[in-house]
Short mmCIF file of C-alpha atoms in Angstrom, two decimals:
data_model
loop_
_atom_site.label_atom_id
_atom_site.label_comp_id
_atom_site.label_asym_id
_atom_site.label_seq_id
_atom_site.Cartn_x
_atom_site.Cartn_y
_atom_site.Cartn_z
CA MET U 1 -35.64 -122.22 155.75
CA GLN U 2 -32.21 -122.62 154.25
CA VAL U 3 -30.81 -119.64 152.41
CA THR U 4 -27.97 -119.52 149.91
CA ILE U 5 -26.16 -116.23 149.91
CA LYS U 6 -23.64 -115.50 147.18
CA VAL U 7 -21.35 -112.67 148.18
CA PHE U 8 -18.95 -110.60 146.08
CA ARG U 9 -15.46 -111.02 147.47
CA TYR U 10 -12.37 -109.02 146.62
CA ASN U 11 -9.30 -108.23 148.64
CA PRO U 12 -7.00 -106.09 146.43
CA GLU U 13 -4.04 -106.99 148.66
CA LYS U 14 -4.43 -110.74 147.99
CA ASP U 15 -6.79 -111.42 145.08
CA LYS U 16 -5.79 -110.98 141.45
CA LYS U 17 -9.41 -110.53 140.43
CA PRO U 18 -12.79 -110.30 142.15
CA GLY U 19 -15.00 -113.33 142.61
CA TYR U 20 -18.02 -114.66 144.48
CA LYS U 21 -18.25 -116.97 147.47
CA THR U 22 -21.41 -118.86 148.38
CA TYR U 23 -22.58 -119.53 151.93
CA LYS U 24 -25.51 -121.62 153.14
CA LEU U 25 -27.24 -120.81 156.38
CA ASP U 26 -30.52 -121.17 158.22
CA ALA U 27 -32.77 -118.15 158.32
CA ILE U 28 -36.35 -117.14 158.98
CA GLU U 29 -38.44 -114.98 156.64
CA THR U 30 -38.15 -111.91 158.85
CA ASP U 31 -34.36 -112.01 158.92
CA ARG U 32 -32.73 -109.13 157.16
CA VAL U 33 -29.91 -109.51 154.66
CA LEU U 34 -27.71 -107.69 157.18
CA ASP U 35 -28.50 -110.43 159.75
CA LEU U 36 -27.35 -113.04 157.23
CA LEU U 37 -24.11 -111.17 156.56
CA GLU U 38 -23.52 -110.86 160.32
CA LYS U 39 -24.07 -114.62 160.69
CA VAL U 40 -21.65 -115.37 157.86
CA LYS U 41 -19.04 -113.05 159.34
CA GLY U 42 -19.59 -114.29 162.91
CA TYR U 43 -19.83 -118.04 162.33
CA GLN U 44 -18.52 -118.97 158.87
CA ASP U 45 -16.02 -116.50 157.45
CA GLY U 46 -14.54 -113.74 159.57
CA THR U 47 -12.71 -112.25 156.60
CA LEU U 48 -15.93 -110.93 155.04
CA SER U 49 -16.02 -107.12 155.12
CA PHE U 50 -19.01 -104.83 154.91
CA ARG U 51 -20.13 -101.52 156.41
CA ARG U 52 -22.93 -101.29 158.95
CA SER U 53 -23.73 -98.99 161.79
CA CYS U 54 -27.22 -98.31 163.11
CA ALA U 55 -28.79 -101.32 161.37
CA HIS U 56 -32.15 -99.54 161.35
CA GLY U 57 -32.25 -97.76 157.98
CA ILE U 58 -31.09 -94.39 159.26
CA CYS U 59 -27.30 -94.20 158.93
CA GLY U 60 -27.19 -95.41 155.32
CA SER U 61 -23.89 -97.24 155.68
CA ASP U 62 -24.97 -100.70 154.49
CA ALA U 63 -26.06 -99.82 150.95
CA MET U 64 -25.34 -102.72 148.60
CA ARG U 65 -26.68 -104.45 145.50
CA ILE U 66 -29.03 -107.18 146.63
CA ASN U 67 -30.25 -109.43 143.82
CA GLY U 68 -29.30 -106.68 141.37
CA PHE U 69 -31.08 -103.80 143.13
CA ASN U 70 -29.54 -101.11 145.31
CA ARG U 71 -30.89 -101.66 148.79
CA LEU U 72 -30.00 -101.18 152.44
CA ALA U 73 -29.12 -104.61 153.84
CA CYS U 74 -30.79 -103.67 157.14
CA LYS U 75 -34.13 -102.96 155.44
CA THR U 76 -34.26 -105.94 153.09
CA LEU U 77 -36.04 -109.01 154.43
CA VAL U 78 -35.44 -112.60 153.36
CA ARG U 79 -39.14 -112.96 152.55
CA ASP U 80 -38.66 -110.30 149.85
CA THR U 81 -35.44 -111.67 148.38
CA GLY U 82 -36.25 -115.38 148.35
CA ALA U 83 -33.90 -118.18 149.37
CA LYS U 84 -31.23 -117.32 146.82
CA ILE U 85 -29.54 -114.02 147.48
CA THR U 86 -26.69 -112.34 145.64
CA VAL U 87 -24.95 -109.48 147.39
CA GLU U 88 -22.54 -107.14 145.61
CA PRO U 89 -21.05 -103.71 146.28
CA ILE U 90 -22.82 -100.65 144.86
CA LEU U 91 -21.62 -99.75 141.37
CA GLY U 92 -19.55 -96.83 140.14
CA LEU U 93 -17.30 -96.56 143.19
CA LYS U 94 -13.94 -98.28 143.68
CA VAL U 95 -14.09 -101.43 145.79
CA ILE U 96 -11.83 -101.20 148.85
CA LYS U 97 -12.63 -104.70 150.08
CA ASP U 98 -15.57 -107.05 149.51
CA LEU U 99 -18.72 -104.94 149.96
CA ILE U 100 -16.91 -101.80 151.06
CA VAL U 101 -16.49 -99.07 148.45
CA ASP U 102 -14.61 -95.77 148.44
CA MET U 103 -17.39 -93.23 149.05
CA GLU U 104 -15.12 -90.19 148.57
CA PRO U 105 -16.21 -89.31 144.98
CA PHE U 106 -19.81 -89.47 146.18
CA PHE U 107 -19.15 -87.17 149.16
CA GLU U 108 -17.03 -84.84 147.03
CA ASN U 109 -20.05 -84.33 144.77
CA PHE U 110 -22.26 -83.89 147.83
CA ARG U 111 -19.97 -81.21 149.27
CA SER U 112 -19.83 -79.33 145.96
CA VAL U 113 -23.51 -78.24 146.16
CA MET U 114 -22.98 -76.32 149.43
CA PRO U 115 -24.93 -78.70 151.67
CA TYR U 116 -25.41 -76.20 154.48
CA PHE U 117 -27.67 -73.31 155.40
CA VAL U 118 -26.55 -69.92 154.07
CA ASN U 119 -28.04 -66.65 155.26
CA ASP U 120 -25.91 -63.55 155.78
CA GLU U 121 -28.80 -61.31 156.80
CA PRO U 122 -28.72 -59.95 160.39
CA GLU U 123 -29.90 -62.54 162.88
CA PRO U 124 -33.45 -61.93 164.13
CA ALA U 125 -34.15 -61.65 167.85
CA GLN U 126 -35.71 -65.08 167.84
CA GLU U 127 -35.50 -67.89 165.30
CA ARG U 128 -36.03 -67.43 161.55
CA TYR U 129 -39.72 -68.10 161.14
CA GLN U 130 -41.09 -70.42 158.49
CA SER U 131 -44.72 -71.31 157.80
CA PRO U 132 -45.81 -74.97 157.72
CA ALA U 133 -46.36 -74.61 153.96
CA GLU U 134 -42.84 -73.26 153.42
CA ARG U 135 -41.42 -76.14 155.46
CA GLU U 136 -43.54 -78.63 153.54
CA ARG U 137 -42.02 -77.41 150.25
CA PHE U 138 -38.76 -79.28 150.84
CA ASP U 139 -39.87 -81.83 153.43
CA ASP U 140 -39.35 -84.86 151.19
CA THR U 141 -35.71 -84.08 150.44
CA THR U 142 -34.81 -83.64 154.12
CA LYS U 143 -35.16 -87.41 154.47
CA CYS U 144 -31.96 -88.22 152.53
CA ILE U 145 -29.48 -90.33 154.55
CA LEU U 146 -26.63 -90.21 151.97
CA CYS U 147 -26.55 -93.97 151.50
CA ALA U 148 -25.66 -93.48 147.78
CA CYS U 149 -28.29 -96.01 146.63
CA CYS U 150 -29.68 -93.45 144.17
CA THR U 151 -26.43 -92.07 142.78
CA THR U 152 -24.89 -95.51 142.26
CA SER U 153 -28.00 -96.80 140.48
CA TYR U 154 -27.51 -94.19 137.81
CA PRO U 155 -25.72 -95.13 134.53
CA SER U 156 -24.36 -91.59 134.04
CA PHE U 157 -22.53 -91.97 137.36
CA TRP U 158 -21.16 -95.39 136.40
CA ALA U 159 -19.82 -93.77 133.25
CA ASN U 160 -18.32 -90.76 135.00
CA ASP U 161 -18.11 -90.10 138.73
CA LYS U 162 -17.83 -86.36 138.05
CA TYR U 163 -21.61 -86.43 137.52
CA LEU U 164 -23.03 -84.84 140.67
CA GLY U 165 -25.68 -87.52 141.01
CA PRO U 166 -29.18 -87.60 142.46
CA ALA U 167 -28.13 -87.44 146.13
CA ALA U 168 -26.23 -84.17 145.62
CA ILE U 169 -29.15 -82.71 143.66
CA VAL U 170 -31.62 -83.81 146.35
CA THR U 171 -29.44 -82.05 148.94
CA ALA U 172 -29.34 -78.93 146.77
CA HIS U 173 -33.15 -79.13 146.48
CA ARG U 174 -33.46 -79.24 150.26
CA PHE U 175 -31.70 -75.84 150.53
CA ILE U 176 -32.80 -74.19 147.26
CA PHE U 177 -36.46 -74.40 148.26
CA ASP U 178 -35.86 -73.47 151.92
CA SER U 179 -37.40 -69.99 152.34
CA ARG U 180 -34.75 -69.07 154.94
CA ASP U 181 -31.76 -69.89 152.72
CA ARG U 182 -30.14 -67.23 150.52
CA ALA U 183 -27.73 -69.22 148.34
CA ALA U 184 -30.15 -70.72 145.82
CA ALA U 185 -28.54 -68.81 142.93
CA GLU U 186 -25.07 -70.17 143.73
CA ARG U 187 -26.40 -73.73 144.00
CA LEU U 188 -28.32 -73.43 140.74
CA LYS U 189 -25.16 -72.17 139.06
CA ILE U 190 -23.23 -75.20 140.34
CA LEU U 191 -25.97 -77.56 139.12
CA ASN U 192 -25.91 -75.87 135.72
CA ASP U 193 -22.45 -77.35 135.12
CA VAL U 194 -21.61 -79.80 132.32
CA PHE U 195 -21.67 -82.62 134.89
CA GLY U 196 -24.57 -81.14 136.79
CA ILE U 197 -28.29 -81.65 136.67
CA HIS U 198 -28.57 -82.03 132.88
CA ARG U 199 -26.78 -85.38 132.95
CA CYS U 200 -30.01 -86.68 134.51
CA HIS U 201 -31.96 -88.44 131.76
CA THR U 202 -35.09 -88.99 133.89
CA ILE U 203 -34.92 -92.79 133.96
CA PHE U 204 -36.27 -93.06 137.55
CA ASN U 205 -33.59 -95.53 138.76
CA CYS U 206 -32.90 -93.18 141.66
CA THR U 207 -36.51 -93.05 142.80
CA LEU U 208 -36.80 -96.84 142.68
CA ALA U 209 -33.54 -97.27 144.61
CA CYS U 210 -34.19 -94.78 147.42
CA PRO U 211 -34.70 -96.67 150.71
CA ARG U 212 -36.30 -93.56 152.21
CA GLU U 213 -38.87 -93.40 149.40
CA ILE U 214 -37.90 -89.86 148.45
CA GLN U 215 -39.41 -88.80 145.12
CA VAL U 216 -35.93 -88.14 143.76
CA THR U 217 -36.81 -87.71 140.08
CA LYS U 218 -39.60 -85.29 141.03
CA ALA U 219 -37.17 -83.26 143.13
CA ILE U 220 -34.67 -83.17 140.25
CA GLY U 221 -37.46 -82.02 137.93
CA GLU U 222 -38.34 -79.20 140.34
CA VAL U 223 -34.71 -78.05 140.41
CA LYS U 224 -34.61 -78.12 136.59
CA MET U 225 -37.71 -75.93 136.49
CA ALA U 226 -36.17 -73.54 139.01
CA LEU U 227 -33.11 -73.35 136.77
CA VAL U 228 -35.24 -72.46 133.75
CA THR U 229 -37.84 -70.17 135.36
CA GLY U 230 -35.95 -68.80 138.38
CA LYS U 231 -38.98 -69.44 140.60
CA LEU U 232 -38.19 -70.91 144.03
CA ASP U 233 -41.69 -71.31 145.53
CA MET K 1 -45.38 -63.29 151.16
CA LYS K 2 -43.21 -62.06 148.28
CA PRO K 3 -42.49 -64.77 145.68
CA ARG K 4 -38.89 -65.97 145.76
CA THR K 5 -37.16 -65.71 142.42
CA VAL K 6 -33.59 -65.78 141.14
CA SER K 7 -32.63 -63.73 138.10
CA MET K 8 -31.26 -65.43 135.00
CA TYR K 9 -27.95 -63.60 135.45
CA ARG K 10 -27.50 -64.88 139.02
CA ARG K 11 -28.56 -68.48 138.45
CA GLY K 12 -26.72 -68.84 135.12
CA PHE K 13 -28.39 -69.96 131.93
CA ASP K 14 -25.67 -71.55 129.84
CA PHE K 15 -25.49 -73.95 126.91
CA GLU K 16 -26.57 -77.01 128.95
CA THR K 17 -29.80 -75.39 130.15
CA THR K 18 -30.49 -73.85 126.75
CA MET K 19 -30.19 -77.24 125.04
CA TRP K 20 -32.24 -78.94 127.76
CA LEU K 21 -35.00 -76.42 127.11
CA PHE K 22 -34.59 -76.73 123.33
CA THR K 23 -35.01 -80.52 123.51
CA ARG K 24 -38.30 -80.16 125.41
CA LEU K 25 -39.63 -77.36 123.22
CA SER K 26 -38.61 -79.06 119.96
CA ALA K 27 -40.55 -82.18 121.04
CA LEU K 28 -43.64 -80.03 121.64
CA ILE K 29 -43.15 -78.29 118.29
CA MET K 30 -42.96 -81.68 116.55
CA TYR K 31 -46.24 -82.72 118.23
CA LEU K 32 -47.80 -79.53 116.87
CA LEU K 33 -46.39 -80.12 113.37
CA ALA K 34 -47.69 -83.70 113.39
CA LEU K 35 -51.10 -82.47 114.52
CA ILE K 36 -51.25 -79.94 111.68
CA GLY K 37 -50.08 -82.68 109.29
CA ILE K 38 -52.77 -85.14 110.36
CA VAL K 39 -55.50 -82.46 110.16
CA GLY K 40 -54.23 -81.69 106.64
CA ALA K 41 -54.42 -85.38 105.74
CA PHE K 42 -58.05 -85.60 106.85
CA ILE K 43 -58.97 -82.42 104.96
CA MET K 44 -57.29 -84.07 101.94
CA GLY K 45 -59.72 -86.98 102.29
CA ALA K 46 -57.65 -89.46 104.23
CA ARG K 47 -60.68 -91.06 105.91
CA THR K 48 -61.84 -92.66 102.68
CA GLN K 49 -58.94 -92.25 100.27
CA MET K 50 -55.81 -93.21 102.23
CA ASN K 51 -54.61 -96.17 104.23
CA LEU K 52 -52.96 -95.82 107.64
CA ALA K 53 -49.40 -95.98 106.23
CA ASP K 54 -50.09 -93.07 103.89
CA ILE K 55 -51.67 -90.98 106.64
CA ILE K 56 -48.61 -91.52 108.83
CA ARG K 57 -46.27 -90.77 105.91
CA TRP K 58 -48.04 -87.49 105.23
CA THR K 59 -48.31 -86.59 108.93
CA PHE K 60 -44.57 -86.80 109.53
CA MET K 61 -43.42 -85.60 106.10
CA PRO K 62 -46.14 -83.64 104.32
CA ASN K 63 -44.83 -83.97 100.78
CA PRO K 64 -47.30 -84.89 97.96
CA SER K 65 -44.76 -87.32 96.44
CA HIS K 66 -45.16 -89.48 99.57
CA VAL K 67 -48.86 -90.08 98.99
CA LEU K 68 -48.93 -90.46 95.21
CA ASN K 69 -50.44 -93.94 95.36
CA THR K 70 -53.54 -92.93 97.29
CA ASN K 71 -57.01 -92.30 95.95
CA VAL K 72 -56.82 -88.55 96.61
CA PRO K 73 -57.95 -87.17 93.23
CA ASP K 74 -55.92 -83.96 93.12
CA LEU K 75 -52.65 -83.51 95.04
CA ALA K 76 -51.64 -80.26 93.30
CA PRO K 77 -53.24 -77.96 95.94
CA TRP K 78 -51.11 -79.70 98.57
CA SER K 79 -47.81 -78.85 96.90
CA THR K 80 -47.58 -75.37 98.41
CA VAL K 81 -44.93 -73.30 100.18
CA PHE K 82 -46.80 -73.82 103.47
CA TRP K 83 -46.43 -77.62 103.32
CA LYS K 84 -42.83 -77.33 102.17
CA LEU K 85 -42.14 -75.14 105.20
CA MET K 86 -43.89 -77.71 107.38
CA GLY K 87 -41.70 -80.50 105.98
CA SER K 88 -38.54 -78.41 106.36
CA ALA K 89 -39.40 -77.58 109.97
CA PHE K 90 -39.96 -81.26 110.69
CA VAL K 91 -36.60 -82.22 109.18
CA PHE K 92 -34.75 -79.54 111.15
CA PHE K 93 -36.39 -80.13 114.51
CA ALA K 94 -36.25 -83.93 114.24
CA ALA K 95 -32.54 -83.85 113.30
CA ALA K 96 -31.63 -81.33 116.00
CA HIS K 97 -33.73 -83.04 118.70
CA GLY K 98 -32.43 -86.52 117.89
CA LEU K 99 -28.82 -85.49 117.45
CA HIS K 100 -28.75 -83.53 120.70
CA GLY K 101 -30.30 -86.49 122.52
CA LEU K 102 -27.67 -88.82 121.11
CA LEU K 103 -24.82 -86.44 121.99
CA SER K 104 -26.18 -86.03 125.53
CA VAL K 105 -25.93 -89.76 126.12
CA ILE K 106 -22.48 -90.03 124.51
CA GLU K 107 -21.25 -87.09 126.60
CA ASP K 108 -21.92 -89.06 129.78
CA TYR K 109 -18.82 -91.02 128.87
CA LEU K 110 -16.61 -88.05 127.94
CA SER K 111 -15.01 -85.79 130.49
CA HIS K 112 -12.24 -84.17 128.44
CA PRO K 113 -13.44 -80.64 127.49
CA GLY K 114 -11.57 -80.74 124.12
CA ILE K 115 -13.20 -84.01 123.04
CA ARG K 116 -16.60 -82.71 124.13
CA LEU K 117 -16.13 -79.53 122.10
CA ALA K 118 -14.97 -81.52 119.05
CA LEU K 119 -18.02 -83.77 119.37
CA ARG K 120 -20.32 -80.75 119.58
CA ILE K 121 -18.75 -79.19 116.47
CA LEU K 122 -19.12 -82.54 114.68
CA GLY K 123 -22.75 -82.59 115.82
CA VAL K 124 -23.43 -79.15 114.35
CA VAL K 125 -21.77 -80.17 111.06
CA ILE K 126 -23.86 -83.38 110.89
CA LEU K 127 -27.00 -81.40 111.74
CA LEU K 128 -26.37 -78.84 109.00
CA LEU K 129 -25.52 -81.58 106.51
CA MET K 130 -28.50 -83.80 107.33
CA SER K 131 -31.13 -81.09 107.55
CA GLY K 132 -29.55 -79.23 104.61
CA ILE K 133 -29.85 -82.26 102.31
CA GLY K 134 -33.38 -82.98 103.57
CA ILE K 135 -34.60 -79.42 103.09
CA TYR K 136 -32.92 -79.20 99.65
CA MET K 137 -34.81 -82.35 98.60
CA ILE K 138 -38.11 -80.94 99.85
CA TRP K 139 -37.75 -77.69 97.90
CA THR K 140 -36.46 -79.24 94.66
CA SER K 141 -38.68 -82.34 94.43
#
């Protein structure tokens, strides 16, 4: 089948304003959008820029807007997009070139929720034990790959990149509900900020956008309840 | 295993969380008020003596002047302090709930602390003005 792929193009060093460029190429239904972009870059237009790394839905580097939805290009098949595909950078972050955005505001928010294990108690002789049920409590939120699909699908983040965003809250959830961690209070205090968890208006964009199928809105709801009740189980 | 909890002092419970909780609770309170209102309407004889529009009018604002054109023979017993308090509570909670919701969305676009504070003060003034006028009308009509 022949596919038409319309790609957002912008080189701030040359272009006065952003635009779109359309490419036609042959594809099969099981091709991924990333394969199409690779073909365009390899055979038609070497100036096209986009991020990619593992190409298997794990590294999260090729998040982009595909036909208006935040997706990973390496997990989106042509059979799901149809023959006409529009590819744009994710919203709310400054475009560096074409499909590459400046991820720093996103990672700054991520770092602000203390995304690491904290436990100052004396180290046990062996590892810190955890029951299967305790591990299960935060299992879903361990799957986050920091692709930014969720955060950049959220209108509050488009309006103001100070908003921590779903990815940072999901990371906080992963540690807040970890029975071995001891910094839940500090994280909850950070999330209680003006630009913290209460900027979430429960519109479920994040859950729909997550390529790892994390129940993001549910996780945010659990953190809100922890903030109100103080219960971490 | 001991339940894991964090005290309110340690986790912080500031204005944002308070208002988040207020918005949820005020919605539940309004459901309760509407339920009491609709039960009142049926005791009044709504099943045979009111149309749907009148039932809804009474449910959300239980003031006898709103259902004057119904076939309810005697509205005098329904003009009591209890129903005036019900109407006043509805006005206050609806105004506060709606206004806070609106401000929450507007605040997404404001990062300057001074502008946010000014907007909040304006919100409180509008709330007092709106609910004040509404409650005054309920008690003087």
